[in-house]
Short mmCIF file of C-alpha atoms and ligand atoms in Angstrom, two decimals:
data_model
loop_
_atom_site.label_atom_id
_atom_site.label_comp_id
_atom_site.label_asym_id
_atom_site.label_seq_id
_atom_site.Cartn_x
_atom_site.Cartn_y
_atom_site.Cartn_z
CA MET A 1 -59.26 81.45 30.77
CA GLY A 2 -55.77 82.63 29.83
CA GLN A 3 -54.95 84.64 26.75
CA SER A 4 -53.47 81.64 24.94
CA GLU A 5 -56.70 79.70 25.20
CA SER A 6 -59.75 79.98 23.02
CA ARG A 7 -63.05 78.20 22.84
CA LYS A 8 -64.13 76.64 19.62
CA GLY A 9 -65.38 79.21 17.15
CA GLU A 10 -64.29 82.15 19.20
CA HIS A 11 -61.68 84.44 17.77
CA LEU A 12 -59.44 85.56 20.57
CA GLN A 13 -56.12 87.29 20.66
CA LEU A 14 -53.29 86.09 18.46
CA PRO A 15 -49.74 86.09 19.80
CA PRO A 16 -47.59 88.96 18.44
CA GLY A 17 -46.56 88.59 14.79
CA GLN A 18 -49.03 85.73 14.11
CA ARG A 19 -51.86 85.72 11.56
CA LEU A 20 -55.07 83.72 11.64
CA GLN A 21 -55.00 80.62 9.45
CA ARG A 22 -58.24 78.99 8.26
CA GLY A 23 -58.22 75.25 7.77
CA TRP A 24 -55.32 73.15 8.95
CA PRO A 25 -52.10 73.18 6.92
CA VAL A 26 -49.55 70.40 7.18
CA THR A 27 -46.09 71.54 8.28
CA HIS A 28 -43.12 69.31 9.00
CA TYR A 29 -39.61 68.40 7.97
CA GLY A 30 -39.07 65.15 6.07
CA PRO A 31 -41.45 62.38 5.01
CA VAL A 32 -44.61 61.13 6.75
CA PRO A 33 -43.69 57.89 8.55
CA LYS A 34 -45.66 54.71 7.96
CA PHE A 35 -47.38 53.42 11.10
CA ARG A 36 -46.54 49.79 11.86
CA PRO A 37 -48.67 48.79 14.87
CA GLU A 38 -46.75 45.61 15.63
CA ARG A 39 -43.47 47.52 15.87
CA TRP A 40 -44.79 50.68 17.49
CA GLU A 41 -44.18 51.36 21.15
CA PHE A 42 -44.28 54.45 23.32
CA ARG A 43 -41.19 54.44 25.52
CA VAL A 44 -40.26 56.43 28.61
CA PHE A 45 -36.57 56.22 29.44
CA GLY A 46 -33.64 58.17 30.88
CA ALA A 47 -33.76 59.34 34.49
CA THR A 48 -36.90 57.56 35.70
CA ALA A 49 -37.52 57.37 39.46
CA ASP A 50 -36.85 53.62 39.63
CA GLY A 51 -34.23 53.55 36.85
CA ASP A 52 -36.43 51.31 34.68
CA LYS A 53 -37.78 52.03 31.23
CA ARG A 54 -41.51 51.94 30.61
CA CYS A 55 -43.12 50.84 27.34
CA TRP A 56 -46.67 50.87 26.02
CA THR A 57 -47.84 49.02 22.93
CA HIS A 58 -50.32 50.84 20.72
CA ASP A 59 -53.24 48.94 22.29
CA GLU A 60 -51.99 49.74 25.78
CA PHE A 61 -51.43 53.39 24.97
CA SER A 62 -54.89 53.66 23.41
CA ALA A 63 -56.42 52.32 26.62
CA LEU A 64 -54.93 55.06 28.83
CA PRO A 65 -57.33 57.70 30.22
CA TYR A 66 -58.61 60.02 27.48
CA GLU A 67 -58.78 63.76 28.08
CA THR A 68 -59.47 66.76 25.88
CA VAL A 69 -57.98 70.24 25.74
CA VAL A 70 -59.09 73.13 23.54
CA ALA A 71 -55.98 74.90 22.31
CA ASP A 72 -54.45 76.92 19.49
CA LEU A 73 -51.52 75.91 17.31
CA HIS A 74 -48.93 78.61 16.64
CA CYS A 75 -46.41 77.86 13.92
CA VAL A 76 -43.20 79.87 14.14
CA THR A 77 -43.57 80.62 10.41
CA LYS A 78 -46.33 82.99 11.64
CA TYR A 79 -49.68 81.30 11.17
CA SER A 80 -51.99 80.22 13.98
CA VAL A 81 -54.83 77.69 13.87
CA LEU A 82 -57.28 78.57 16.62
CA GLY A 83 -59.64 76.53 18.77
CA ALA A 84 -58.82 72.91 18.04
CA GLU A 85 -60.06 70.29 20.48
CA TRP A 86 -57.20 67.90 21.12
CA GLY A 87 -57.94 64.51 22.66
CA GLY A 88 -55.52 61.97 24.04
CA VAL A 89 -53.35 61.14 27.02
CA ALA A 90 -52.38 63.98 29.35
CA THR A 91 -48.64 64.30 29.90
CA ARG A 92 -49.53 64.23 33.61
CA THR A 93 -50.82 60.70 33.17
CA ILE A 94 -47.48 59.60 31.72
CA LEU A 95 -45.61 61.38 34.52
CA ASP A 96 -47.79 59.57 37.09
CA LEU A 97 -47.35 56.15 35.48
CA ALA A 98 -43.62 56.58 34.83
CA PRO A 99 -42.40 59.08 37.43
CA PRO A 100 -39.18 60.98 36.76
CA ALA A 101 -36.30 60.97 39.24
CA PRO A 102 -36.31 63.97 41.60
CA ASP A 103 -33.42 65.66 39.76
CA VAL A 104 -35.11 65.65 36.34
CA THR A 105 -35.34 69.20 34.97
CA HIS A 106 -36.06 68.69 31.26
CA VAL A 107 -37.44 66.14 28.85
CA MET A 108 -36.62 65.27 25.26
CA VAL A 109 -39.66 64.14 23.30
CA TRP A 110 -38.60 61.77 20.51
CA ALA A 111 -40.45 61.09 17.28
CA GLU A 112 -40.01 58.93 14.19
CA TYR A 113 -36.86 59.56 12.12
CA GLY A 114 -35.07 61.11 15.10
CA TYR A 115 -37.08 64.36 15.27
CA SER A 116 -36.93 65.63 18.81
CA SER A 117 -37.81 68.61 20.92
CA ASN A 118 -36.60 69.53 24.39
CA LEU A 119 -38.89 71.02 27.00
CA ARG A 120 -38.54 72.19 30.54
CA LEU A 121 -40.20 69.62 32.81
CA SER A 122 -42.59 72.36 33.99
CA ASP A 123 -43.74 73.07 30.40
CA PHE A 124 -44.11 69.38 29.64
CA ALA A 125 -46.06 68.84 32.88
CA SER A 126 -48.53 71.66 32.15
CA GLU A 127 -52.12 70.61 32.89
CA ARG A 128 -52.90 71.47 29.28
CA SER A 129 -50.14 69.41 27.62
CA VAL A 130 -51.47 66.30 25.91
CA PHE A 131 -50.23 63.42 23.78
CA ALA A 132 -53.00 63.84 21.26
CA THR A 133 -54.47 60.95 19.31
CA HIS A 134 -57.51 62.92 18.13
CA LYS A 135 -58.41 66.38 16.89
CA ASP A 136 -62.01 67.62 17.02
CA GLY A 137 -63.18 64.12 17.90
CA GLU A 138 -61.51 62.37 14.98
CA LEU A 139 -58.39 60.24 14.89
CA LEU A 140 -55.36 62.15 13.66
CA THR A 141 -54.49 61.62 10.03
CA ALA A 142 -51.03 60.33 9.09
CA GLU A 143 -49.76 63.75 7.98
CA HIS A 144 -50.96 65.37 11.21
CA GLY A 145 -49.10 62.92 13.42
CA PHE A 146 -51.04 59.66 13.74
CA PRO A 147 -50.93 57.81 16.05
CA VAL A 148 -49.63 60.30 18.65
CA ARG A 149 -48.46 63.90 18.66
CA LEU A 150 -47.57 66.15 21.55
CA VAL A 151 -49.54 69.38 22.02
CA VAL A 152 -48.10 71.98 24.39
CA PRO A 153 -50.60 74.83 23.98
CA HIS A 154 -48.48 77.60 25.48
CA LEU A 155 -45.43 77.03 23.21
CA TYR A 156 -44.79 77.23 19.46
CA ALA A 157 -45.92 74.11 17.63
CA TRP A 158 -42.44 72.82 16.76
CA LYS A 159 -42.20 72.00 20.49
CA GLY A 160 -44.89 69.37 19.86
CA PRO A 161 -43.53 66.50 17.78
CA LYS A 162 -45.87 64.57 15.54
CA TRP A 163 -45.38 60.75 15.39
CA VAL A 164 -44.08 60.63 18.97
CA ARG A 165 -42.34 57.44 20.06
CA GLY A 166 -40.96 58.32 23.44
CA VAL A 167 -39.91 60.63 26.21
CA GLU A 168 -36.44 60.88 27.69
CA TYR A 169 -36.17 62.27 31.21
CA MET A 170 -33.08 64.46 31.53
CA THR A 171 -31.19 65.90 34.49
CA ALA A 172 -29.78 68.72 32.32
CA ASP A 173 -31.04 70.55 29.26
CA ARG A 174 -30.05 69.49 25.75
CA ARG A 175 -31.28 70.95 22.45
CA GLY A 176 -33.69 69.12 20.20
CA PHE A 177 -33.91 69.11 16.41
CA TRP A 178 -34.98 72.72 15.73
CA GLU A 179 -33.44 74.08 18.91
CA GLU A 180 -30.05 73.02 17.49
CA ARG A 181 -30.90 74.67 14.17
CA GLY A 182 -31.59 78.23 15.15
CA TYR A 183 -34.92 78.15 16.95
CA HIS A 184 -35.38 79.39 20.48
CA ASN A 185 -34.78 76.91 23.28
CA VAL A 186 -37.97 77.85 25.15
CA GLY A 187 -40.34 78.99 22.36
CA ASP A 188 -43.02 81.04 24.13
CA PRO A 189 -45.17 82.65 21.37
CA TRP A 190 -46.51 85.36 23.72
CA ARG A 191 -42.92 86.54 24.21
CA GLU A 192 -42.15 85.94 20.53
CA GLN A 193 -39.27 83.62 21.37
CA ARG A 194 -38.68 82.48 17.79
CA TYR A 195 -34.91 82.32 17.29
CA SER A 196 -31.95 81.22 19.35
CA TYR A 197 -30.22 84.60 18.92
CA GLN A 198 -32.99 86.05 21.12
CA GLU A 199 -32.10 83.74 24.00
CA GLU A 200 -31.11 85.29 27.29
CA PRO A 201 -28.87 83.72 29.91
CA GLY A 202 -30.75 80.83 31.48
CA ASP A 203 -32.99 80.21 28.45
CA GLY A 204 -30.88 77.32 27.19
CA PRO A 205 -27.54 75.52 26.96
CA GLU A 206 -24.65 77.32 25.22
CA LEU A 207 -24.78 77.17 21.45
N1 MTE B 1 -42.06 64.84 13.90
C1 MTE B 1 -42.26 66.14 13.61
N2 MTE B 1 -43.15 66.84 14.33
C2 MTE B 1 -43.39 68.14 14.04
C3 MTE B 1 -42.68 68.80 13.03
C4 MTE B 1 -41.72 68.04 12.29
O1 MTE B 1 -41.01 68.56 11.39
N3 MTE B 1 -41.55 66.71 12.61
N4 MTE B 1 -42.94 70.13 12.76
C5 MTE B 1 -43.57 70.91 13.82
C6 MTE B 1 -44.09 72.19 13.36
S1 MTE B 1 -42.92 73.35 12.96
C7 MTE B 1 -45.42 72.48 13.32
S2 MTE B 1 -45.96 74.03 12.91
C8 MTE B 1 -46.44 71.45 13.59
C9 MTE B 1 -47.43 71.39 12.46
O2 MTE B 1 -48.44 70.46 12.73
P1 MTE B 1 -49.53 70.18 11.63
O3 MTE B 1 -48.83 69.74 10.37
O4 MTE B 1 -50.42 69.13 12.18
O5 MTE B 1 -50.26 71.46 11.42
O6 MTE B 1 -45.86 70.17 13.78
C10 MTE B 1 -44.68 70.16 14.55
N5 MTE B 1 -44.31 68.80 14.80
MO1 MO B 2 -44.04 75.26 12.71
#
């Protein structure tokens, strides 16, 4: 078990500069979107292997294989929620069902209202990354991202959009919503990669 993982109820190490948060605060920019099942779709587009887009309705997405991951949530504003059990569709499943072209290096994960976050393909493809529909066995609430949020346990939580609507496969890196607004392009909490001014050559596109 790596240092960024914790079992339920166990208090393990916090990343540098983080403090333990009890309960589960709600943190996001903008309003909570209304879920409209008949209009909702989960879309994979951009540089797919066959050049085609792939779409899932809510019923189809809900029927994909369900997996769970126990992981912590580290907000860059310095609180961490430890030991949540996230359930949903592994990013690996999406990559298998909608394979990226061989030259894909990054993805942009898109959410309602244009929120986005860019990830290296390797971070997105982590065995522990999951498009969560549930937390601790219960469906996500609207303010926590229902119907789908991305959880990438080894990165700061802004890298995991709530209210996800799609994934864009990219052959070059591009900054997402917070990455354009002063946050670090990679966002590893164990290296305290909070702000873009800390970026080193190779961490991200020119600002
Ligand atoms: N769509 C969207 N997703 C988002 C955000 C946001 O502003 N919009 N904020 C992120 C940040 S900064 C954090 S800390 C987590 C908070 O998740 P929570 O409200 O479920 O605790 O959501 C992330 N996902
Ligand atoms: Mo955050």
